[in-house]
Coordinates of C-alpha atoms in Angstrom, one line a residue:
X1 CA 89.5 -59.6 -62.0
X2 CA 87.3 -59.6 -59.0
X3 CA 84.5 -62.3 -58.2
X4 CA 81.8 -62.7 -55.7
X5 CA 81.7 -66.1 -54.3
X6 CA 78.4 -66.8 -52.3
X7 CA 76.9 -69.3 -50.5
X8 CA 72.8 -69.4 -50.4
X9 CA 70.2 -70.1 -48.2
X10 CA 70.7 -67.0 -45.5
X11 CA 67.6 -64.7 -44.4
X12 CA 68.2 -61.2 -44.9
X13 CA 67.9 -59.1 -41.4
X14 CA 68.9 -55.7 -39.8
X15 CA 69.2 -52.4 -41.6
X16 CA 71.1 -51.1 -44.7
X17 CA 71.5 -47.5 -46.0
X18 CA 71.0 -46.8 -49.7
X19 CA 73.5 -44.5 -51.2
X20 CA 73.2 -41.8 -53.6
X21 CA 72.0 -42.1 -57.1
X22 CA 74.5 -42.9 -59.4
X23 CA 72.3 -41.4 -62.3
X24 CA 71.9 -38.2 -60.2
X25 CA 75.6 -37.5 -59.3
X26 CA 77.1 -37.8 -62.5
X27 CA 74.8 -34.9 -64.2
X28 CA 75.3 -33.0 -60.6
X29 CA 78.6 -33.2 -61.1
X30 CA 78.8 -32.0 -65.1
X31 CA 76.4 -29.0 -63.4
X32 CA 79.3 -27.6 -61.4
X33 CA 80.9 -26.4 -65.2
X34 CA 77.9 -24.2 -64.7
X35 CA 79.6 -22.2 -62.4
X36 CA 83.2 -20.5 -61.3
X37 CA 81.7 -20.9 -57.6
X38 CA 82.0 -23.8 -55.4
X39 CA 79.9 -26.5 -55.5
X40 CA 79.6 -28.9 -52.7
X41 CA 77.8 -32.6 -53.0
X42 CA 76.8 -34.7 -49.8
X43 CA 75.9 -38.2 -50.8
X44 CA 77.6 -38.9 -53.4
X45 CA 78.4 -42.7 -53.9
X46 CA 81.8 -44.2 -53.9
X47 CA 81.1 -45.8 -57.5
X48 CA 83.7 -46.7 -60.3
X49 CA 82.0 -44.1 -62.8
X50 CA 81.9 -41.1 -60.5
X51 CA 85.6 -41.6 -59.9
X52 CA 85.9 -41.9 -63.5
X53 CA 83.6 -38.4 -64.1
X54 CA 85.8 -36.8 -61.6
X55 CA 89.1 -38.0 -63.5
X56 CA 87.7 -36.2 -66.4
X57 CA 86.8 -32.6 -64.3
X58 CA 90.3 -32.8 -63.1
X59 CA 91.8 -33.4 -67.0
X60 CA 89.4 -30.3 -67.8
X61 CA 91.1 -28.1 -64.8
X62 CA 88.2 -28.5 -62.4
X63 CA 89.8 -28.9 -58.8
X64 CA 88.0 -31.7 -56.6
X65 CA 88.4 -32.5 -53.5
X66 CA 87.1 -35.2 -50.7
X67 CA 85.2 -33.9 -47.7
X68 CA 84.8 -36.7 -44.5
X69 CA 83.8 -40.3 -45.3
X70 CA 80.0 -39.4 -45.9
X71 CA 80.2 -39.2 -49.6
X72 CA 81.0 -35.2 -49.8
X73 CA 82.8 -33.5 -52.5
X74 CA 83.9 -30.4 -53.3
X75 CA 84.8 -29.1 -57.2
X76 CA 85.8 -25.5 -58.1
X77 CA 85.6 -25.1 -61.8
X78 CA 87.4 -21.7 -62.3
X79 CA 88.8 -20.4 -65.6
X80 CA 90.7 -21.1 -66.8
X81 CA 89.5 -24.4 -68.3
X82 CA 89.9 -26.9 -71.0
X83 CA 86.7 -27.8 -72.7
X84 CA 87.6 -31.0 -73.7
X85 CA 86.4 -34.8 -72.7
X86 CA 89.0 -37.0 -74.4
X87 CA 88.6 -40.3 -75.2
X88 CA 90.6 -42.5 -73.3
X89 CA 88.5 -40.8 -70.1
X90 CA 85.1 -41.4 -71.4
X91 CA 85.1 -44.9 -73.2
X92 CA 83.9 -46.7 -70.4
X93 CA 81.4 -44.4 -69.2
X94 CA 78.3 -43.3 -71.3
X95 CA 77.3 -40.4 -69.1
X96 CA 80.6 -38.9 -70.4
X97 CA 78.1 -36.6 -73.1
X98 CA 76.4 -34.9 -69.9
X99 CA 79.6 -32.5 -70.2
X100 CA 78.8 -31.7 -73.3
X101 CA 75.7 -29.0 -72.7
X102 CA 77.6 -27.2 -69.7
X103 CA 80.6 -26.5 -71.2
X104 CA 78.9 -25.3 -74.6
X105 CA 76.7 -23.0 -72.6
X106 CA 79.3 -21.6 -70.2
X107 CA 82.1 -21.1 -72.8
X108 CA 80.5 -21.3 -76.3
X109 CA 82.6 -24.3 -77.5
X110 CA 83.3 -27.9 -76.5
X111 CA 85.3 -31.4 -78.0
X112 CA 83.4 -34.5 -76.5
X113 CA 84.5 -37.9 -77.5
X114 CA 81.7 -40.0 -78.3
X115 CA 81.4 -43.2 -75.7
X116 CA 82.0 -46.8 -76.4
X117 CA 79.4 -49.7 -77.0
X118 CA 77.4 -50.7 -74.9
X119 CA 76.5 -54.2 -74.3
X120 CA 72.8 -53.6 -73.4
X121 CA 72.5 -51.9 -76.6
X122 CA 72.1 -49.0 -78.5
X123 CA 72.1 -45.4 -76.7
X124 CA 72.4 -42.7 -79.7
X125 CA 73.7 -39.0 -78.9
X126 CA 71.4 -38.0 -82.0
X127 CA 69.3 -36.3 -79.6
X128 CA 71.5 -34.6 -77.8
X129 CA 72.7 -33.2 -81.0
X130 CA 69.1 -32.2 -82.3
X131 CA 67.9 -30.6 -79.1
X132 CA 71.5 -28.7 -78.6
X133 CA 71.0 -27.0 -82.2
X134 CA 67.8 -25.8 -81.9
X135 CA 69.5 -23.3 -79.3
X136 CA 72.1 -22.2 -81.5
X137 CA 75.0 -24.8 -81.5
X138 CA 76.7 -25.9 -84.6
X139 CA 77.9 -29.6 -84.1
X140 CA 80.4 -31.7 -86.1
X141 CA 81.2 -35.4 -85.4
X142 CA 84.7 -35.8 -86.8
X143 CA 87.3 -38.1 -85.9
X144 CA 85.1 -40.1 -83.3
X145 CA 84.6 -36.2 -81.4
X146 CA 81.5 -34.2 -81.1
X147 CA 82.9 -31.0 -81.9
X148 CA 80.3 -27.9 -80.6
X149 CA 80.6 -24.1 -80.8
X150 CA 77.8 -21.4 -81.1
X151 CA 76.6 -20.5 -84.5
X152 CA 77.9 -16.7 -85.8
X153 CA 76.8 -14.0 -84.8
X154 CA 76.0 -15.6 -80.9
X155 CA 77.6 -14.9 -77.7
X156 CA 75.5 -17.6 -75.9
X157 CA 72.5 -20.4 -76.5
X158 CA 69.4 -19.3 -77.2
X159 CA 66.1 -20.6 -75.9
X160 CA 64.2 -23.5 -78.2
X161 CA 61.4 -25.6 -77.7
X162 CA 62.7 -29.1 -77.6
X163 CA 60.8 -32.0 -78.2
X164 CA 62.8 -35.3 -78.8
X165 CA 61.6 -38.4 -80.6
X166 CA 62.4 -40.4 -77.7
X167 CA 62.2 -39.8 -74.1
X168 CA 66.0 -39.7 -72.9
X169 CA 67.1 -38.9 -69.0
X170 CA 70.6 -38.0 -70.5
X171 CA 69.3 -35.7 -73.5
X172 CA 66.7 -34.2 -70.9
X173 CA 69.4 -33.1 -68.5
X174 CA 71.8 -32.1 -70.8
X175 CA 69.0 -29.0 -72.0
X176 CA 68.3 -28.4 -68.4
X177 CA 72.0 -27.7 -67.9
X178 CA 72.4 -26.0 -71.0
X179 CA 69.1 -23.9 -70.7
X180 CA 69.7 -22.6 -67.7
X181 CA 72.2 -20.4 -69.0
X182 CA 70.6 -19.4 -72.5
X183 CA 69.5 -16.5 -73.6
X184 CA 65.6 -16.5 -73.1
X185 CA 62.8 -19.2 -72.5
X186 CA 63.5 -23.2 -73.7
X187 CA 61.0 -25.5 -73.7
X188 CA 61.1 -29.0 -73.4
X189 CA 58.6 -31.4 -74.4
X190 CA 58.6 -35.3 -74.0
X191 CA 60.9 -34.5 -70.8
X192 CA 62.3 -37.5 -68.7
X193 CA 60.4 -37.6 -65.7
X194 CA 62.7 -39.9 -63.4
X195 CA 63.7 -38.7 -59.9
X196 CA 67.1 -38.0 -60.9
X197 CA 65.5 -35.1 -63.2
X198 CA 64.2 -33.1 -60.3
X199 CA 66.8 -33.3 -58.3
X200 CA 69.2 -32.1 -60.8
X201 CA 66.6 -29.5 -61.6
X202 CA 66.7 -28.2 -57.3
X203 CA 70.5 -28.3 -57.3
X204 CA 69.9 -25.3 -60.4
X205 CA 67.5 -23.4 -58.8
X206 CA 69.6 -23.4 -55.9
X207 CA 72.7 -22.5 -58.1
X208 CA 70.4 -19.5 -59.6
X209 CA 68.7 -21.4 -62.6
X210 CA 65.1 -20.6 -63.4
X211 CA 62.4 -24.1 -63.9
X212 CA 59.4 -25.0 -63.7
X213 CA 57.4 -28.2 -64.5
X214 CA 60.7 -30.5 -63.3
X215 CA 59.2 -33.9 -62.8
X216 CA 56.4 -33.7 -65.5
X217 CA 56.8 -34.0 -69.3
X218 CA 57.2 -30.6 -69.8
X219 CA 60.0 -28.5 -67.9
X220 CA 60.1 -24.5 -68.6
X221 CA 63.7 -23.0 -68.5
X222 CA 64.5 -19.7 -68.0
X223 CA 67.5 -18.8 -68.7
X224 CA 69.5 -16.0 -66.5
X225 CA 73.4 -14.7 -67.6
X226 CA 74.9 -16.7 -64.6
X227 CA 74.7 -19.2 -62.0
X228 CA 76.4 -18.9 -58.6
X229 CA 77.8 -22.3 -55.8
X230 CA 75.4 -24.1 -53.9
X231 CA 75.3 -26.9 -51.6
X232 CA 73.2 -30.3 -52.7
X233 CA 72.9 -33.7 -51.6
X234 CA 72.4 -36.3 -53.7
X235 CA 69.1 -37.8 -53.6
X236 CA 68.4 -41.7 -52.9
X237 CA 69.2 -44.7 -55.3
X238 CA 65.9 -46.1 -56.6
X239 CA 67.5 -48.5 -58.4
X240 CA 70.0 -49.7 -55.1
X241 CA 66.7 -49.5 -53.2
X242 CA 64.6 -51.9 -55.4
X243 CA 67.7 -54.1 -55.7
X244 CA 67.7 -54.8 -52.2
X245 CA 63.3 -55.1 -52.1
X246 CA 63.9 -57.8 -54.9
X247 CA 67.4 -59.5 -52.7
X248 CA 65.0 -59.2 -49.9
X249 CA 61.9 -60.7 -51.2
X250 CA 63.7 -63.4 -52.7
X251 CA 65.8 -65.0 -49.8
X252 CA 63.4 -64.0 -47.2
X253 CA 63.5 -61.5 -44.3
X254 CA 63.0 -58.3 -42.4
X255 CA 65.1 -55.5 -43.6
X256 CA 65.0 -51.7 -42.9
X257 CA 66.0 -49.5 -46.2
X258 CA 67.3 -46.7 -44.9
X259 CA 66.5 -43.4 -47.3
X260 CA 64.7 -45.7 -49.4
X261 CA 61.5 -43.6 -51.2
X262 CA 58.5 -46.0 -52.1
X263 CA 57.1 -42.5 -54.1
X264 CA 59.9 -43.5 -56.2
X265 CA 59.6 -47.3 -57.0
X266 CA 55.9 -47.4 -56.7
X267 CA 56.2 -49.7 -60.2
X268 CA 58.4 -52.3 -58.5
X269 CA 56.6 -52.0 -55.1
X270 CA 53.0 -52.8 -56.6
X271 CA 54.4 -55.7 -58.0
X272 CA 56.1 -57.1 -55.2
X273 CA 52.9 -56.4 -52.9
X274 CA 51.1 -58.5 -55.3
X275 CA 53.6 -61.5 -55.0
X276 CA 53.0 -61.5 -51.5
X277 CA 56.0 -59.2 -50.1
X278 CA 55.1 -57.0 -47.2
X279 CA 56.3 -53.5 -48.0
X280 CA 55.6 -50.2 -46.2
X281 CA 57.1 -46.7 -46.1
X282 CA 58.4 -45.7 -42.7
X283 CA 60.0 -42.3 -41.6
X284 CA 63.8 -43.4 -41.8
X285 CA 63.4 -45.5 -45.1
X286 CA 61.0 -48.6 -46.9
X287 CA 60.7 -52.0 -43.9
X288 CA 60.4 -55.1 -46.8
X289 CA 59.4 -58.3 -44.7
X290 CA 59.4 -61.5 -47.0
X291 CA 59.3 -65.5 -46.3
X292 CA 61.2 -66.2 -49.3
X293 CA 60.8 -66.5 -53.2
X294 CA 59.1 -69.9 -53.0
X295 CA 55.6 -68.7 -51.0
X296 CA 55.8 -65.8 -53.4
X297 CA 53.9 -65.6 -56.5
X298 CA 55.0 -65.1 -60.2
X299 CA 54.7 -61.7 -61.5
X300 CA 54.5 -60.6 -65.3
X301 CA 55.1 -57.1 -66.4
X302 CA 56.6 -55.3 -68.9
X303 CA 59.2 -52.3 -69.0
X304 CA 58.9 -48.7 -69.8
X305 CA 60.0 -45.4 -68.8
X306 CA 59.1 -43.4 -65.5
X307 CA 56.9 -44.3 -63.7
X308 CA 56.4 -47.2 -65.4
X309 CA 58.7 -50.3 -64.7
X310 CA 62.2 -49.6 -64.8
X311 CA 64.1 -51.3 -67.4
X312 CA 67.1 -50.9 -64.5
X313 CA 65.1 -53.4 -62.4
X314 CA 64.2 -56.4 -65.1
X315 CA 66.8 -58.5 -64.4
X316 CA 67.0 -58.5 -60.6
X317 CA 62.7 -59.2 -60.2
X318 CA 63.5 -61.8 -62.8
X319 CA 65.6 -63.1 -60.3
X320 CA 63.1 -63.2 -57.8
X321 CA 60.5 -65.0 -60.5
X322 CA 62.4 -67.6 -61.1
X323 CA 61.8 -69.4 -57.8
X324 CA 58.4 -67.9 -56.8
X325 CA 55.4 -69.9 -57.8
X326 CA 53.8 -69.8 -61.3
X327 CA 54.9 -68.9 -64.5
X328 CA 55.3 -65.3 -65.8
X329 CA 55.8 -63.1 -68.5
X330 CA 58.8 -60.1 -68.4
X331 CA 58.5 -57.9 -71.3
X332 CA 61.6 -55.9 -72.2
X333 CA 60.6 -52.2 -74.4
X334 CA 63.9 -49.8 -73.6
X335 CA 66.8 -52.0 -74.5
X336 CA 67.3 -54.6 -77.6
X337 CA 69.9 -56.9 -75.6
X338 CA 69.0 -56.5 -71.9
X339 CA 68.3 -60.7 -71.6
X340 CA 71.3 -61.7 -71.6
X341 CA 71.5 -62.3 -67.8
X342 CA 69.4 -65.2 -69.0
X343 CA 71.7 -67.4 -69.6
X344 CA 73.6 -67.6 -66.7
X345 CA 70.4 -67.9 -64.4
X346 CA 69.8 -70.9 -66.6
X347 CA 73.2 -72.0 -65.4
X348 CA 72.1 -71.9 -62.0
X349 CA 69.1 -74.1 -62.9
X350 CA 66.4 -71.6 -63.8
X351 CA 63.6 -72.6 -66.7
X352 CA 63.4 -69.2 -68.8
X353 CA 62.7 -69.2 -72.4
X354 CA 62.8 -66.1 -75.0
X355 CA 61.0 -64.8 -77.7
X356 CA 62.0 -61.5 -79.1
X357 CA 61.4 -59.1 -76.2
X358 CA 59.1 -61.5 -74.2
X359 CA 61.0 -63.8 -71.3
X360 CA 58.7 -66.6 -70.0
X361 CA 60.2 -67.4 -66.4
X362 CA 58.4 -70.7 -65.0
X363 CA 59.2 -70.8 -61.3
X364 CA 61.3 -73.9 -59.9
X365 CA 61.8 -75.3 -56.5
X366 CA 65.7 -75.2 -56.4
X367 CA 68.5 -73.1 -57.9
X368 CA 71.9 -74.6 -57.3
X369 CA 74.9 -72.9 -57.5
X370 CA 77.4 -72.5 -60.1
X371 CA 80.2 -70.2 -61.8
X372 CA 78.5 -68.1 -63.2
X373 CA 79.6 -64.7 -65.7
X374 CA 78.3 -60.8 -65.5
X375 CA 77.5 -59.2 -68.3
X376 CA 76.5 -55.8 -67.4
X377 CA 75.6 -53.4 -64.5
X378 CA 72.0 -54.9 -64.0
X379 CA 72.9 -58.9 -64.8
X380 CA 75.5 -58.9 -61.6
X381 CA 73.1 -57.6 -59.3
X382 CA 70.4 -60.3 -60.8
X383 CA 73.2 -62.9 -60.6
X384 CA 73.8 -62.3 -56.7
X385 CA 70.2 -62.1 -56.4
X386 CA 70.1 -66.0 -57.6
X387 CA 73.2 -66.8 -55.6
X388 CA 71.9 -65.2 -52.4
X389 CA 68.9 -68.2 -52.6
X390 CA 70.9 -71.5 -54.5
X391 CA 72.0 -74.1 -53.1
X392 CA 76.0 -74.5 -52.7
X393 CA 78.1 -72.1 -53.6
X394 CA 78.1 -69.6 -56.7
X395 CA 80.6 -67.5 -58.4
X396 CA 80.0 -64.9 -60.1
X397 CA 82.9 -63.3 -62.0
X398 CA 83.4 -59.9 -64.0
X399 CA 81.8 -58.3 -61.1
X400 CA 83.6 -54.7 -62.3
X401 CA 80.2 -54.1 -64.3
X402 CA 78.7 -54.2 -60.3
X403 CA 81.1 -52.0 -59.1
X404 CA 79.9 -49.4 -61.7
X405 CA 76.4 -48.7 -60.0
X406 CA 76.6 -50.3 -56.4
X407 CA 78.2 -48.9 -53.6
X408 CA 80.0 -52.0 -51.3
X409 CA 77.3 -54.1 -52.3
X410 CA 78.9 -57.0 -50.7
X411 CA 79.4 -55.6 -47.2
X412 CA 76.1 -54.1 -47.3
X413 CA 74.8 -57.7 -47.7
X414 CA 77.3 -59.3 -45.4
X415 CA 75.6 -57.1 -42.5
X416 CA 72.4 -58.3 -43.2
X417 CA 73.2 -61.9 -42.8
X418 CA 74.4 -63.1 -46.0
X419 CA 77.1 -65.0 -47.0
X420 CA 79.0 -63.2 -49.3
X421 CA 82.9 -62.7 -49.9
X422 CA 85.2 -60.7 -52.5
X423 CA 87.7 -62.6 -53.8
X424 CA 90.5 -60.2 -55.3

């Protein structure tokens, strides 16, 4: 398996472009099911689970296609097509149930494997299957399959008012997808309210689809008898973006985010502003000027849902806390087992102790390198956070979880002045 090996102690300088949302793409791409029409993406980022999401439109008869070297793609869904998400497609990819409302509102039935663990914790389809029924779908897990077709005496979904017991991005877009070819009005309440919700929500309207209230807890759906192509570009990576505020901050530096939103992160950015990083919005992108994690100061806060502090971004501030000065307090609400970066920052000489969901981080002068172990999407990017400021070299290994949400994070990195190689 790949590693990152990466020698601290560089400033961060120059410019770096953020690519598209992973959390965006993968719904935009279930959308195109919607449709026997075109549909084109720009920006779409070069990232281990869209390749994976576009394995499993070819297996259902979807043809893809690459256009240039700027992250556009092209998919044709055009009957006829197999409903179907097997297993050995979607086990490593949770998103895989996104396919699920599309294909049960364009062709009245579906087979969805359910997904694999997931070593953050828990993320239950429950809703998914609660908020799908209310508009008419019958829904069977049997032999590890979500099995979906329209109750008798239906020719399409119906519209329901949805309210879930928990607010969940992935439950929210699959009833926007599956709305917005229903028969009549769906409400949903408790919506999602992250960025990737209304811009999923604009690449419908532009297909046909009928919302309003995208971006607020409660999104109205109106559904019309068909949806046509469309052209869409894939909006910004917060997540990338506060990733490299936090890599930034922490080794020190002058760095232009280019397509960065600060309207999106404003969470992360008030905290960072309060340790003492400089952070403004310009036209092209966020500028994030820092003189490094030790003349910073400590920050607590605790995690919740948009626009709140993203659970997404925990482990790489963490990062940053555990050199800046003071002691602080990281609350973890979304997941049950998201501290288990923890341990390897420890490794690299970083004084963290844990109580239930509360992290204490006391900052220290010096982290020094060391081998060092991912453990999921997030941890890496914490981990190279910590290696990008210790002292000597550190490894970290089972990088493939990086590779799953960052595109080239390594070169992007290397061109702003760090030292940082892949070792293959």
């Amino acid at each position: 398996m790949d590693k990152l090996l990466i020698r601290g102690g560089q400033r961060l300088s120059g410019e770096v472009t953020i690519s598209g949302a992973k959390n965006a793409a993968l719904p935009e791409l279930c959308a195109a099911l919607l449709t026997d029409e075109p549909v084109v993406l720009h920006n779409v980022p070069r990232l281990k689970d869209v390749a994976t999401m576009r394995t499993l439109l070819n297996h259902m008869g979807v043809v893809t296609e690459t256009m240039g070297e700027r992250g556009g793609m092209r998919f044709h869904a055009a009957d006829p097509l197999k409903p179907e998400a097997p297993y050995e497609l979607v086990k490593t990819m949770r998103a895989s149930v996104l396919a699920l409302g599309p294909l049960l509102a364009r062709f009245g039935h579906a087979k969805v494997s359910l997904p694999g663990g997931c070593a953050i914790g828990s993320r239950p389809v429950d809703q998914h299957i609660k908020g799908l029924s209310a508009m008419g779908a019958e829904i069977v897990v049997e032999h590890g399959y979500m099995v979906a077709r329209l109750a008798p005496g239906l020719t399409r979904l119906k519209g329901a008012r949805i309210a879930t017991d928990m607010v969940t991005v992935t439950g929210t877009e699959n009833f926007l997808m599956a709305a917005a070819l229903a028969d009549g009005e769906t409400i949903l309440e408790n919506a999602a309210q992250e960025p990737e919700i209304p811009d999923l929500a604009e690449m419908l309207i532009q297909m046909g689809a009928q919302i309003e209230g995208h971006g607020s807890s409660r999104i109205r759906i109106r559904g019309v008898e068909r949806l046509h192509g469309c052209t869409h570009q894939v909006v910004a990576d917060r997540i990338e973006a506060g990733t490299f505020l936090c890599a930034v901050a922490a080794s020190g530096g002058d760095v232009l985010l280019r397509h960065g939103r600060i309207d999106h992160l404003e969470a992360v950015v008030e905290k960072l502003r309060d340790a003492g990083v400089t952070v403004t919005a310009v036209d092209s992108g966020i500028r994030v000027q820092s003189p490094g994690a030790h003349r910073l100061r400590a920050q607590s806060f605790r995690t919740t849902e948009y626009p709140g502090f993203p659970t997404d971004m925990q482990a790489q501030f963490m990062a940053l806390n555990c050199l800046a000065q003071g002691t602080a307090k990281v609350t973890e609400t979304i997941f049950e087992n998201r501290f288990m970066h923890v341990n390897e920052l420890v490794r690299l000489g970083a004084s963290i102790q844990i109580d239930g969901k509360v992290a204490v981080v006391e900052g220290v002068s010096q982290l020094s390198g060391a081998t060092v172990m991912a453990t999921d999407l997030r941890a890496s990017a914490s981990l190279v956070i910590a290696g990008l400021v210790a002292e000597g070299e550190t490894r970290v290994d089972r990088i493939y979880h990086l590779d799953r949400g960052y595109d080239q994070m390594e070169d992007k990195l290397r061109a702003l002045g760090a030292n940082i190689e892949r070792i293959r």
